[in-house]
């Protein structure tokens, strides 16, 4: 379901390393799944502060949406509505 979603889907660890990105993300952003680009949340969004910090701060306030500037492969920026949730395992 995530692979064929009409929305871009990124899954990261708590450090911001992207562990999964769906086809919509790759087609919209222009990046390739096997790209040499270091796919980390901090490298994909234009912000003055840490994107991981922004997301964790929003989640601590029970807010799960914000807007971020996504850096596309062609070096342009695109405002993106971001919805996020924390997914945990037995080790939190």
C-alpha positions as MATLAB code, in Angstrom:
seq = 'XXXXXXXXXXXXXXXXXXXXXXXXXXXXXXXXXXXXXXXXXXXXXXXXXXXXXXXXXXXXXXXXXXXXXXXXXXXXXXXXXXXXXXXXXXXX';
ca = [
       0.000    0.000    0.000;
       2.833    2.423    0.806;
       4.646    1.692   -2.443;
       1.658    2.615   -4.604;
       0.268    5.461   -2.494;
      -0.602    8.678   -4.316;
       1.274   10.525   -1.529;
       5.012   10.626   -1.003;
       5.983    8.308    1.859;
       9.282    8.423    3.739;
      10.188    6.284    6.732;
      13.187    7.281    8.830;
      14.879    6.186   11.983;
      15.109    8.660   14.886;
      18.385   10.035   13.505;
      16.701   11.008   10.229;
      18.218    8.257    8.050;
      15.654    7.304    5.443;
      14.933    3.595    5.634;
      12.124    3.590    3.041;
      10.843    5.878    0.295;
       7.999    5.034   -2.063;
       7.830    5.412   -5.844;
       5.820    8.659   -5.606;
       8.680   10.265   -3.663;
      11.229    9.219   -6.282;
       9.102   10.310   -9.237;
       8.236   13.689   -7.685;
      11.676   14.529   -6.294;
      13.733   13.230   -9.204;
      16.010   11.170   -6.959;
      16.735    7.535   -7.754;
      16.461    4.666   -5.300;
      20.104    3.815   -6.005;
      21.241    7.450   -6.037;
      24.588    8.488   -4.632;
      22.730   11.296   -2.838;
      22.795   10.663    0.875;
      19.106   10.174    1.625;
      18.770   11.711    5.044;
      15.879   13.889    6.105;
      18.281   16.741    6.904;
      19.606   16.724    3.307;
      16.164   16.719    1.686;
      14.541   19.714    3.342;
      15.576   23.370    3.462;
      15.380   24.565    7.054;
      17.325   26.777    9.416;
      16.920   24.183   12.167;
      17.030   20.396   12.317;
      14.106   18.752   10.525;
      14.250   15.819   12.947;
      14.099   18.341   15.794;
      11.093   20.071   14.228;
       9.250   16.762   13.822;
      10.044   15.545   17.345;
       9.012   18.923   18.764;
       5.702   18.845   16.860;
       5.015   15.277   17.997;
       5.702   16.225   21.622;
       3.006   18.907   21.212;
       0.605   16.308   19.743;
       0.881   18.011   16.333;
       1.465   15.731   13.362;
       1.489   18.156   10.432;
       3.673   20.950    9.150;
       4.940   22.363    5.863;
       8.536   21.898    4.754;
      10.587   22.973    1.731;
      11.653   19.844   -0.162;
      14.898   20.106   -2.163;
      14.304   18.434   -5.510;
      17.039   16.698   -7.509;
      17.047   19.592  -10.026;
      17.979   22.002   -7.173;
      14.575   23.675   -6.978;
      12.504   23.888   -3.814;
       8.903   22.765   -3.413;
       6.646   23.417   -0.423;
       5.419   20.091    0.866;
       2.738   19.341    3.413;
       4.199   16.806    5.829;
       2.179   14.504    8.057;
       4.146   12.310   10.430;
       3.723    9.690   13.127;
       6.059    7.940   15.459;
       6.154    4.184   14.952;
       7.691    2.149   17.739;
       8.655   -1.447   18.336;
       8.969   -3.374   21.601;
      12.108   -1.331   22.401;
      10.255    1.960   21.830;
];
